[in-house]
Amino acid sequence: MLFPVYWMINASFTTDQNLRKNPPNLFPIDGTLAGYRAVLSEQLPYLGTSLGVGLATVALTLVISAPAGYALAKLRPRGGGAVSFALLVSQMIPSIIMAMGFYAILLNVGWINSIPGLVIADSTISVPFGVLIFTAFMSGIPDELMQAALTDGAGRMRTFWSIVLPVSRNAVVTVSLFSFLWSWSDFVFASTLDAGGNQQPITLGIYHYIGNNDQQWNAIMATAVTASIPATILLVIAQRYVAAGITAGSVKD
Amino acid sequence: MTGRRNPGRASQWAAWAFLLPLVAYLIAFYVYPLYRNIDLSLRDYTVYTFVHGGAPFIGFGNYTAIFHDPTFATALVNTLLFTFVSLAFQFAFGMMLAVFFAQNFRLSSLLRALFLVPWLLPLIVSASTWAWMLNSGSGVVNYALHFVGVAPVNWLTSPHWSLVSVIIANIWIGIPFNLVLLYSGLQAIPATLYEAAALDGVNSWQRFWRITFPLLRPVSAVTLMLGLVYTLKVFDIIWIMTRGGPVNSSTTFATWSYRLGFGNLLPEFGLGAAVGNLLVAMALIAGLIYIRIQRRQYA
């Protein structure tokens, strides 16, 4: 299962003429850093854009989904069931379809090839997921905790901000983790809504390399390795949240 | 949830105040784009009318054109093959690995975390890695085949193999997801059942078929349905590895829709949107079945 990952790392260190060799080198002997030099000289702006878009998507997702999760889990609004149902359905709509609608809208607003347009589009992947995670998590917070805050004279906003949100730290981490990863790796929205501008994310950086006629595979693979670093770091730091996220996002209602 | 406490008018207001950003968000960034997409599919767009407006309304003309397009049959067959073959293998491998990891040996949790890597990598990374491995000239897969005496295969450039290639990559990407869900399902099966079975002298094959598999059926159903919903949407992998080619041999509804809308110099948004809406319909049918299954389980 991990061989392709190894092979990607191996190729990223191999020189161009060795890449065409048959049989291939199983280890990067007399390896090169040319691929990584290409990344440093050509891909840094792409990586920066992806980082910015990722962080903005996390912020937008949290701002929308945490209060909504609180409302659905604890305040029990009439019609809340319909909202939950809409969220489940919205997760089933393919990104390409959203991309086409977004393209038409952003074109009218003049936001094609803009960072805000891409952030909004990317957030549509993570917001429904975020609300479902927050709802599932906040349902588990004992009502007494909130009642106590109300008795002490805290308003709902205060209760949410200084009781519910700190207690839900794990949910915040899970939602942030996934929304960052999804926006970092998004290709569909990037290639449809942001392919013409001068601030493009790293997925397009890789894509431009692939489209090149004389494909420099070590540069492609070095960029691929670099683009995988956030996923790897997040996996190491937060592996229990990852598993919890997949399970909570899909099995629980 | 109902009847626990009768929420007063004031708390209803508070509840909706917290929900309002989400509702506004859903309307602006889900409902409206989808509406625009349906509108696109019912009009005859050219680049000019797209930018300046005034595209004529042609009803279901785009849909009729799609159904009569020779690509339609190919894309339909490819979408179904891609989805069901991927699902079957992802599920089978995921199940094998879940049962394996459920034994809780030393290092099992570390290994399990490593198995998640393919799932967390950006799809463009996995897809280009597979494209490199399946490269016909210097790819490692052909080298391995040569090693066991099989002639090299033009994985990505032959119309016979392109669909197989993207399915292989997609199976690899989907295994971790199946592994995690099935593993969490396995954890919920009481160990006493296995102890009792061990006392009755049941072998490991019977243990799987008589205990694990039946008890895992609800989780399996959810895993497969979610897999179905996700696999129908797959676009990145196919587009990056083969662009749906050669000559449509790996085109699915997802890549066809993208190519019509964005892949040409002269975009045909109306047709692209029409194909896209067919895909939405398929995903929604699968999704509604999923919701029904879940309701029944947790009711």
Coordinates of C-alpha atoms in Angstrom, one line a residue:
Chain A
M1 CA 0.0 0.0 0.0
L2 CA 2.8 2.4 0.7
F3 CA 4.9 1.5 -2.3
P4 CA 3.6 4.2 -4.5
V5 CA 4.4 6.8 -1.8
Y6 CA 7.9 5.4 -1.6
W7 CA 8.2 5.4 -5.4
M8 CA 7.2 9.0 -5.6
I9 CA 9.9 10.0 -3.1
N10 CA 12.4 7.8 -4.9
A11 CA 11.7 9.4 -8.3
S12 CA 11.8 12.9 -6.8
F13 CA 15.6 12.3 -6.0
T14 CA 16.5 10.6 -9.3
T15 CA 18.2 12.3 -12.1
D16 CA 16.5 12.7 -15.5
Q17 CA 18.6 10.1 -17.4
N18 CA 18.3 7.6 -14.6
L19 CA 14.5 8.0 -14.6
R20 CA 14.4 6.7 -18.2
K21 CA 16.7 3.8 -17.3
N22 CA 15.5 0.2 -17.5
P23 CA 15.6 -1.4 -15.0
P24 CA 14.8 1.5 -12.8
N25 CA 16.9 2.2 -9.7
L26 CA 15.2 0.9 -6.6
F27 CA 17.0 3.5 -4.4
P28 CA 17.9 7.0 -5.3
I29 CA 21.6 6.2 -5.8
D30 CA 23.7 9.1 -7.1
G31 CA 20.5 11.1 -6.5
T32 CA 19.9 14.7 -7.3
L33 CA 18.2 17.6 -5.7
A34 CA 17.4 19.1 -9.1
G35 CA 13.7 18.4 -8.6
Y36 CA 13.6 20.2 -5.3
R37 CA 15.6 23.1 -6.6
A38 CA 13.0 23.4 -9.3
V39 CA 10.3 23.4 -6.6
L40 CA 12.1 26.1 -4.6
S41 CA 12.6 28.3 -7.7
E42 CA 9.2 27.8 -9.3
Q43 CA 6.7 26.6 -6.9
L44 CA 7.0 28.7 -3.8
P45 CA 4.3 31.2 -4.9
Y46 CA 1.9 28.4 -5.6
L47 CA 2.6 26.9 -2.1
G48 CA 2.0 30.3 -0.5
T49 CA -1.3 30.7 -2.3
S50 CA -2.5 27.3 -1.2
L51 CA -1.5 28.0 2.4
G52 CA -3.5 31.3 2.3
V53 CA -6.5 29.7 0.6
G54 CA -6.4 26.8 3.1
L55 CA -6.3 29.0 6.2
A56 CA -9.1 31.3 4.9
T57 CA -11.2 28.2 4.1
V58 CA -10.7 26.9 7.6
A59 CA -11.7 30.3 9.1
L60 CA -14.8 30.5 6.9
T61 CA -15.8 26.9 7.6
L62 CA -15.5 27.4 11.4
V63 CA -17.4 30.7 11.5
I64 CA -20.3 29.2 9.6
S65 CA -20.4 25.7 11.0
A66 CA -19.7 26.0 14.7
P67 CA -22.7 28.2 15.6
A68 CA -24.9 26.1 13.3
G69 CA -23.7 22.9 15.1
Y70 CA -24.5 24.5 18.4
A71 CA -28.0 25.5 17.3
L72 CA -28.8 22.1 15.8
A73 CA -27.4 20.2 18.8
K74 CA -28.6 22.2 21.7
L75 CA -31.1 24.9 20.8
R76 CA -33.4 22.7 18.8
P77 CA -34.9 25.1 16.4
R78 CA -38.1 24.1 14.6
G79 CA -37.1 23.1 11.1
G80 CA -33.7 22.0 12.2
G81 CA -34.3 18.5 10.8
A82 CA -34.8 20.0 7.3
V83 CA -31.5 21.8 7.6
S84 CA -29.7 18.6 8.6
F85 CA -31.3 16.8 5.7
A86 CA -30.2 19.6 3.3
L87 CA -26.6 19.2 4.6
L88 CA -26.6 15.5 3.9
V89 CA -27.9 16.0 0.4
S90 CA -25.4 18.8 -0.3
Q91 CA -22.5 16.4 0.4
M92 CA -23.6 14.3 -2.5
I93 CA -23.4 17.0 -5.1
P94 CA -20.2 16.5 -7.3
S95 CA -17.8 19.4 -7.2
I96 CA -17.8 19.7 -11.0
I97 CA -21.4 20.6 -11.0
M98 CA -20.8 23.2 -8.3
A99 CA -17.9 24.5 -10.3
M100 CA -20.1 25.1 -13.4
G101 CA -22.6 27.1 -11.3
F102 CA -19.9 29.0 -9.5
Y103 CA -18.2 29.9 -12.8
A104 CA -21.3 31.5 -14.1
I105 CA -21.8 33.4 -10.9
L106 CA -18.2 34.5 -10.3
L107 CA -18.0 35.7 -13.9
N108 CA -20.9 38.0 -13.3
V109 CA -19.4 39.3 -10.0
G110 CA -15.9 39.6 -11.5
W111 CA -14.4 37.2 -9.1
I112 CA -13.0 34.7 -11.6
N113 CA -9.3 34.0 -10.8
S114 CA -9.6 35.6 -7.4
I115 CA -8.7 34.2 -4.1
P116 CA -12.0 35.0 -2.3
G117 CA -13.9 33.2 -5.1
L118 CA -11.7 30.1 -4.7
V119 CA -12.1 30.2 -0.9
I120 CA -15.8 30.3 -1.1
A121 CA -15.9 27.4 -3.6
D122 CA -13.5 25.3 -1.5
S123 CA -15.5 25.9 1.6
T124 CA -18.6 24.2 0.1
I125 CA -16.7 20.9 0.5
S126 CA -16.1 21.4 4.2
V127 CA -19.1 23.4 5.6
P128 CA -21.7 20.6 5.5
F129 CA -19.1 18.2 6.9
G130 CA -18.2 20.7 9.6
V131 CA -21.8 21.3 10.7
L132 CA -22.4 17.5 11.0
I133 CA -19.2 17.1 13.1
F134 CA -20.1 20.0 15.4
T135 CA -23.7 18.8 15.8
A136 CA -22.5 15.2 16.6
F137 CA -19.9 16.5 19.1
M138 CA -22.0 19.2 20.8
S139 CA -24.9 16.8 21.3
G140 CA -22.6 15.0 23.8
I141 CA -22.1 18.1 26.0
P142 CA -24.2 17.8 29.1
D143 CA -27.1 20.3 29.2
E144 CA -26.4 21.0 32.9
L145 CA -23.2 22.8 31.8
M146 CA -25.1 25.2 29.7
Q147 CA -27.9 25.6 32.3
A148 CA -25.3 26.5 34.9
A149 CA -24.0 29.2 32.6
L150 CA -27.5 30.6 32.0
T151 CA -28.2 30.6 35.7
D152 CA -25.0 32.5 36.3
G153 CA -26.4 35.2 33.9
A154 CA -24.5 34.4 30.7
G155 CA -26.4 35.0 27.5
R156 CA -26.5 32.4 24.7
M157 CA -23.7 34.1 22.9
R158 CA -21.5 34.2 26.0
T159 CA -22.4 30.5 26.7
F160 CA -21.5 29.5 23.2
W161 CA -18.2 31.5 23.2
S162 CA -16.8 30.7 26.6
I163 CA -18.4 27.3 27.5
V164 CA -19.4 25.4 24.4
L165 CA -16.6 26.3 22.1
P166 CA -13.7 25.6 24.5
V167 CA -15.3 22.2 25.4
S168 CA -15.6 21.4 21.7
R169 CA -11.9 21.8 21.0
N170 CA -11.6 18.3 19.5
A171 CA -14.3 19.1 17.0
V172 CA -12.7 22.3 16.1
V173 CA -9.4 20.5 15.5
T174 CA -11.1 17.8 13.3
V175 CA -13.1 20.3 11.2
S176 CA -10.0 22.6 10.7
L177 CA -7.9 19.6 9.8
F178 CA -10.3 18.4 7.1
S179 CA -11.2 21.7 5.7
F180 CA -7.5 22.6 5.3
L181 CA -6.6 19.3 3.7
W182 CA -9.6 19.5 1.3
S183 CA -8.9 23.0 0.2
W184 CA -5.2 22.3 -0.1
S185 CA -5.8 19.3 -2.4
D186 CA -8.7 20.8 -4.4
F187 CA -8.1 20.6 -8.1
V188 CA -11.6 20.9 -9.6
F189 CA -12.4 24.4 -8.3
A190 CA -8.8 25.6 -8.8
S191 CA -8.7 24.5 -12.4
T192 CA -12.1 25.9 -13.3
L193 CA -12.2 29.1 -11.2
D194 CA -8.6 30.1 -10.8
A195 CA -6.7 28.8 -13.8
G196 CA -6.1 32.2 -15.5
G197 CA -4.9 34.4 -12.6
N198 CA -1.4 35.0 -11.3
Q199 CA -2.2 33.5 -7.9
Q200 CA -2.8 29.8 -8.3
P201 CA -2.7 27.0 -5.8
I202 CA -0.1 24.2 -5.7
T203 CA -2.4 21.7 -7.4
L204 CA -2.3 23.8 -10.5
G205 CA 1.5 24.1 -10.1
I206 CA 1.8 20.3 -10.4
Y207 CA -0.8 20.3 -13.2
H208 CA 1.3 22.7 -15.3
Y209 CA 4.3 20.5 -14.8
I210 CA 2.3 17.4 -16.0
G211 CA 1.0 19.3 -19.0
N212 CA 4.6 20.1 -20.1
N213 CA 5.7 18.2 -23.2
D214 CA 9.1 17.2 -22.0
Q215 CA 7.9 16.0 -18.6
Q216 CA 10.5 16.4 -15.9
W217 CA 9.3 13.6 -13.7
N218 CA 11.7 14.4 -10.9
A219 CA 10.4 17.9 -10.7
I220 CA 6.8 16.7 -10.8
M221 CA 7.5 14.1 -8.1
A222 CA 9.4 16.6 -6.0
T223 CA 6.5 19.0 -6.1
A224 CA 4.1 16.1 -5.3
V225 CA 6.2 15.2 -2.3
T226 CA 6.2 18.9 -1.2
A227 CA 2.5 19.2 -1.7
S228 CA 2.0 16.1 0.5
I229 CA 3.9 17.5 3.5
P230 CA 0.9 19.2 5.1
A231 CA -1.1 16.0 4.9
T232 CA 1.8 14.1 6.5
I233 CA 2.4 16.6 9.3
L234 CA -1.3 16.7 10.1
L235 CA -1.5 13.0 10.1
V236 CA 1.3 12.7 12.5
I237 CA 0.0 15.4 14.8
A238 CA -3.6 14.5 14.7
Q239 CA -4.0 10.9 13.7
R240 CA -6.7 10.1 16.2
Y241 CA -8.8 13.1 15.0
V242 CA -8.5 11.8 11.4
A243 CA -10.0 8.5 12.3
A244 CA -12.6 10.2 14.5
G245 CA -13.5 12.6 11.7
I246 CA -14.1 9.9 9.1
T247 CA -16.2 7.9 11.4
A248 CA -18.2 10.8 12.8
G249 CA -18.7 12.4 9.5
S250 CA -20.2 9.4 7.8
V251 CA -21.7 6.9 10.2
K252 CA -23.4 9.1 12.6
D253 CA -26.4 11.1 11.6
Chain B
M1 CA -35.6 15.2 20.9
T2 CA -39.1 16.6 21.0
G3 CA -41.0 17.1 24.2
R4 CA -37.9 17.3 26.4
R5 CA -38.4 20.9 27.0
N6 CA -40.9 23.2 25.3
P7 CA -38.6 25.9 23.8
G8 CA -40.1 29.3 24.2
R9 CA -40.4 31.9 21.5
A10 CA -37.2 33.7 22.7
S11 CA -35.0 30.6 22.5
Q12 CA -36.4 29.8 19.0
W13 CA -35.1 33.2 18.0
A14 CA -31.8 32.5 19.5
A15 CA -31.6 29.1 17.8
W16 CA -32.3 30.6 14.4
A17 CA -29.8 33.4 15.1
F18 CA -27.1 30.8 15.4
L19 CA -28.4 29.0 12.4
L20 CA -28.8 32.0 10.2
P21 CA -25.3 32.2 8.8
L22 CA -25.5 28.6 7.7
V23 CA -28.9 29.1 6.0
A24 CA -27.7 32.2 4.2
Y25 CA -24.6 30.3 3.2
L26 CA -26.5 27.3 1.8
I27 CA -28.8 29.5 -0.2
A28 CA -26.0 31.7 -1.6
F29 CA -23.4 29.0 -2.2
Y30 CA -25.4 25.8 -2.8
V31 CA -28.9 26.6 -3.9
Y32 CA -28.1 29.5 -6.2
P33 CA -25.1 27.8 -8.0
L34 CA -27.3 24.7 -8.5
Y35 CA -30.1 26.9 -9.8
R36 CA -27.6 28.6 -12.2
N37 CA -26.5 25.1 -13.3
I38 CA -30.0 24.0 -14.2
D39 CA -30.6 27.3 -16.0
L40 CA -27.3 26.8 -17.9
S41 CA -28.5 23.3 -19.0
L42 CA -31.7 24.7 -20.5
R43 CA -30.1 27.3 -22.6
D44 CA -27.9 27.4 -25.7
Y45 CA -24.7 29.0 -24.6
T46 CA -21.7 30.2 -26.6
V47 CA -18.8 32.1 -25.3
Y48 CA -20.4 35.4 -26.3
T49 CA -23.8 34.8 -24.8
F50 CA -22.1 33.4 -21.7
V51 CA -20.3 36.7 -21.0
H52 CA -22.9 39.1 -22.4
G53 CA -26.1 37.3 -21.6
G54 CA -29.0 36.6 -23.9
A55 CA -28.6 32.9 -24.4
P56 CA -31.8 31.5 -26.0
F57 CA -33.9 29.2 -23.9
I58 CA -34.0 25.8 -25.6
G59 CA -35.8 23.7 -23.1
F60 CA -34.5 20.1 -23.0
G61 CA -32.6 20.5 -26.2
N62 CA -29.2 20.0 -24.5
Y63 CA -30.5 16.8 -22.9
T64 CA -31.7 15.5 -26.2
A65 CA -28.3 16.3 -27.8
I66 CA -26.5 14.5 -24.9
F67 CA -28.6 11.4 -25.3
H68 CA -27.9 11.2 -29.0
D69 CA -24.2 11.8 -28.6
P70 CA -22.2 8.6 -29.2
T71 CA -20.2 9.5 -26.1
F72 CA -23.2 9.0 -24.0
A73 CA -23.2 5.1 -24.1
T74 CA -19.4 5.0 -23.6
A75 CA -19.6 7.4 -20.6
L76 CA -22.5 5.5 -19.1
V77 CA -20.8 2.1 -19.3
N78 CA -17.5 3.6 -18.1
T79 CA -19.1 5.3 -15.2
L80 CA -20.8 2.1 -14.1
L81 CA -17.7 -0.1 -14.6
F82 CA -15.5 2.4 -12.8
T83 CA -17.8 2.8 -9.9
F84 CA -18.7 -0.9 -9.3
V85 CA -15.3 -2.4 -10.0
S86 CA -13.6 0.2 -7.8
L87 CA -16.2 -0.4 -5.0
A88 CA -15.9 -4.2 -5.1
F89 CA -12.1 -4.1 -4.7
Q90 CA -11.9 -1.3 -2.3
F91 CA -14.4 -3.0 0.0
A92 CA -12.7 -6.4 -0.3
F93 CA -9.2 -5.1 0.4
G94 CA -10.5 -2.8 3.2
M95 CA -12.3 -5.7 4.8
M96 CA -9.2 -7.9 4.7
L97 CA -7.1 -5.2 6.2
A98 CA -9.7 -4.3 8.9
V99 CA -9.9 -8.0 10.0
F100 CA -6.1 -8.1 10.0
F101 CA -5.7 -5.0 12.1
A102 CA -8.5 -6.0 14.5
Q103 CA -6.1 -8.5 16.0
N104 CA -4.4 -5.7 17.8
F105 CA -0.8 -6.9 17.5
R106 CA 2.1 -4.7 18.4
L107 CA 2.5 -1.7 16.2
S108 CA -0.9 -2.2 14.7
S109 CA -2.1 1.3 15.5
L110 CA 1.0 2.8 13.9
L111 CA 0.6 0.7 10.8
R112 CA -3.0 1.6 10.6
A113 CA -2.2 5.3 10.7
L114 CA 0.4 4.7 7.9
F115 CA -2.3 3.0 5.8
L116 CA -4.3 6.3 5.9
V117 CA -1.6 8.1 3.9
P118 CA -3.0 7.3 0.4
W119 CA -6.3 8.7 1.5
L120 CA -4.9 12.0 2.8
L121 CA -2.6 12.8 -0.1
P122 CA -3.9 15.3 -2.6
L123 CA -5.6 13.4 -5.5
I124 CA -3.3 15.2 -8.0
V125 CA -0.3 13.7 -6.2
S126 CA -1.7 10.2 -6.1
A127 CA -2.8 10.5 -9.7
S128 CA 0.5 11.7 -11.0
T129 CA 2.4 9.1 -9.0
W130 CA 0.3 6.4 -10.6
A131 CA 0.7 7.9 -14.0
W132 CA 4.5 7.7 -13.5
M133 CA 4.4 4.1 -12.2
L134 CA 2.2 3.1 -15.1
N135 CA 4.3 4.9 -17.7
S136 CA 4.8 2.5 -20.6
G137 CA 8.4 3.3 -21.3
S138 CA 10.1 3.5 -17.8
G139 CA 7.3 2.8 -15.4
V140 CA 8.0 0.5 -12.5
V141 CA 4.8 -1.6 -13.1
N142 CA 5.9 -2.7 -16.5
Y143 CA 9.3 -3.5 -15.1
A144 CA 7.7 -5.7 -12.5
L145 CA 5.7 -7.4 -15.2
H146 CA 8.8 -7.9 -17.3
F147 CA 10.4 -9.5 -14.2
V148 CA 7.7 -12.2 -14.1
G149 CA 7.7 -12.6 -17.9
V150 CA 4.7 -10.5 -19.0
A151 CA 5.0 -8.3 -22.0
P152 CA 4.8 -4.5 -21.3
V153 CA 1.4 -2.9 -21.3
N154 CA 0.6 0.6 -22.6
W155 CA -1.4 1.3 -19.5
L156 CA -2.4 4.9 -20.2
T157 CA -2.2 5.2 -23.9
S158 CA -4.1 2.0 -25.0
P159 CA -7.9 2.2 -25.2
H160 CA -8.0 -1.3 -23.8
W161 CA -6.2 -0.5 -20.6
S162 CA -6.8 3.2 -19.8
L163 CA -10.0 2.4 -17.8
V164 CA -8.3 -0.4 -16.0
S165 CA -5.4 2.0 -15.1
V166 CA -7.6 4.6 -13.5
I167 CA -9.6 2.0 -11.7
I168 CA -6.4 0.5 -10.2
A169 CA -5.4 4.0 -8.9
N170 CA -8.8 4.7 -7.6
I171 CA -8.9 1.3 -5.7
W172 CA -5.6 2.2 -4.0
I173 CA -7.0 5.6 -3.0
G174 CA -10.2 4.2 -1.6
I175 CA -8.9 1.3 0.5
P176 CA -8.1 3.4 3.6
F177 CA -11.6 4.8 3.8
N178 CA -13.1 1.3 3.7
L179 CA -10.5 0.2 6.2
V180 CA -11.3 2.9 8.8
L181 CA -15.1 2.5 8.6
L182 CA -15.0 -1.4 8.7
Y183 CA -12.4 -1.3 11.5
S184 CA -14.6 0.9 13.6
G185 CA -17.4 -1.5 12.9
L186 CA -15.3 -4.5 14.0
Q187 CA -14.5 -2.8 17.3
A188 CA -18.2 -2.8 18.1
I189 CA -18.6 -6.6 17.9
P190 CA -18.4 -8.0 21.4
A191 CA -15.4 -10.1 22.0
T192 CA -17.5 -12.6 24.0
L193 CA -19.0 -13.8 20.7
Y194 CA -15.6 -14.8 19.5
E195 CA -14.7 -16.5 22.8
A196 CA -17.8 -18.5 22.7
A197 CA -17.1 -19.5 19.1
A198 CA -13.6 -20.5 20.1
L199 CA -15.0 -22.8 22.7
D200 CA -17.1 -24.4 20.1
G201 CA -14.0 -25.1 18.0
V202 CA -14.9 -22.8 15.1
N203 CA -12.1 -22.2 12.5
S204 CA -11.1 -18.8 11.4
W205 CA -12.9 -18.9 8.1
Q206 CA -16.2 -19.9 9.7
R207 CA -15.6 -17.2 12.3
F208 CA -15.5 -14.6 9.6
W209 CA -18.5 -15.9 7.6
R210 CA -20.7 -16.8 10.5
I211 CA -19.9 -14.0 13.0
T212 CA -18.0 -11.1 11.6
F213 CA -19.6 -10.7 8.2
P214 CA -23.2 -10.8 9.3
L215 CA -22.7 -8.5 12.3
L216 CA -20.8 -6.1 10.1
R217 CA -23.6 -5.9 7.6
P218 CA -25.0 -2.5 8.7
V219 CA -21.6 -0.9 8.7
S220 CA -20.8 -2.6 5.3
A221 CA -24.0 -1.2 3.8
V222 CA -23.1 2.3 4.9
T223 CA -19.5 2.0 3.7
L224 CA -20.6 0.7 0.3
M225 CA -23.3 3.4 -0.1
L226 CA -20.9 6.2 0.8
G227 CA -18.3 4.7 -1.5
L228 CA -20.9 4.7 -4.3
V229 CA -21.7 8.4 -3.7
Y230 CA -18.0 9.3 -3.6
T231 CA -16.9 7.2 -6.6
L232 CA -19.6 8.5 -8.9
K233 CA -18.0 12.0 -8.3
V234 CA -14.4 11.0 -9.1
F235 CA -12.9 13.3 -11.5
D236 CA -9.4 14.4 -10.6
I237 CA -7.8 10.9 -10.9
I238 CA -9.2 10.2 -14.4
W239 CA -8.6 13.7 -15.7
I240 CA -5.0 13.8 -14.5
M241 CA -4.1 10.3 -15.6
T242 CA -5.8 10.0 -19.0
R243 CA -8.1 13.0 -19.6
G244 CA -10.8 10.5 -20.3
G245 CA -8.8 9.2 -23.3
P246 CA -7.6 7.8 -25.5
V247 CA -10.7 8.4 -27.6
N248 CA -13.1 8.4 -24.7
S249 CA -12.0 5.0 -23.5
S250 CA -11.9 6.2 -19.9
T251 CA -14.5 9.0 -20.1
T252 CA -17.1 9.0 -17.3
F253 CA -19.9 11.5 -16.8
A254 CA -17.7 13.5 -14.5
T255 CA -14.9 14.0 -17.0
W256 CA -17.3 14.4 -19.9
S257 CA -19.1 17.2 -18.2
Y258 CA -15.8 18.9 -17.4
R259 CA -14.5 18.5 -20.9
L260 CA -17.7 20.0 -22.4
G261 CA -17.7 22.9 -20.0
F262 CA -14.0 23.7 -19.5
G263 CA -11.8 21.4 -21.5
N264 CA -12.3 22.9 -25.0
L265 CA -11.3 26.2 -26.5
L266 CA -15.0 26.7 -27.3
P267 CA -16.8 25.8 -24.1
E268 CA -20.3 24.3 -24.3
F269 CA -21.6 25.2 -20.9
G270 CA -25.2 24.2 -21.8
L271 CA -24.2 20.6 -22.7
G272 CA -21.7 20.4 -19.8
A273 CA -24.3 21.4 -17.3
A274 CA -26.8 18.9 -18.8
V275 CA -24.3 16.0 -18.3
G276 CA -23.6 17.4 -14.9
N277 CA -27.2 17.3 -13.9
L278 CA -27.5 13.7 -15.0
L279 CA -24.6 13.0 -12.6
V280 CA -26.3 14.9 -9.8
A281 CA -29.5 12.8 -10.4
M282 CA -27.4 9.6 -10.1
A283 CA -25.6 10.8 -7.0
L284 CA -28.9 11.9 -5.4
I285 CA -30.6 8.6 -6.0
A286 CA -27.6 6.8 -4.4
G287 CA -27.6 9.3 -1.6
L288 CA -31.3 9.0 -0.8
I289 CA -31.0 5.3 -0.6
Y290 CA -28.0 5.8 1.8
I291 CA -30.1 8.2 4.0
R292 CA -32.9 5.6 4.1
I293 CA -30.6 2.8 5.2
Q294 CA -29.1 5.1 7.9
R295 CA -32.5 6.1 9.1
R296 CA -33.6 2.5 9.5
Q297 CA -30.4 1.7 11.4
Y298 CA -30.5 4.5 13.9
A299 CA -34.3 4.8 14.2

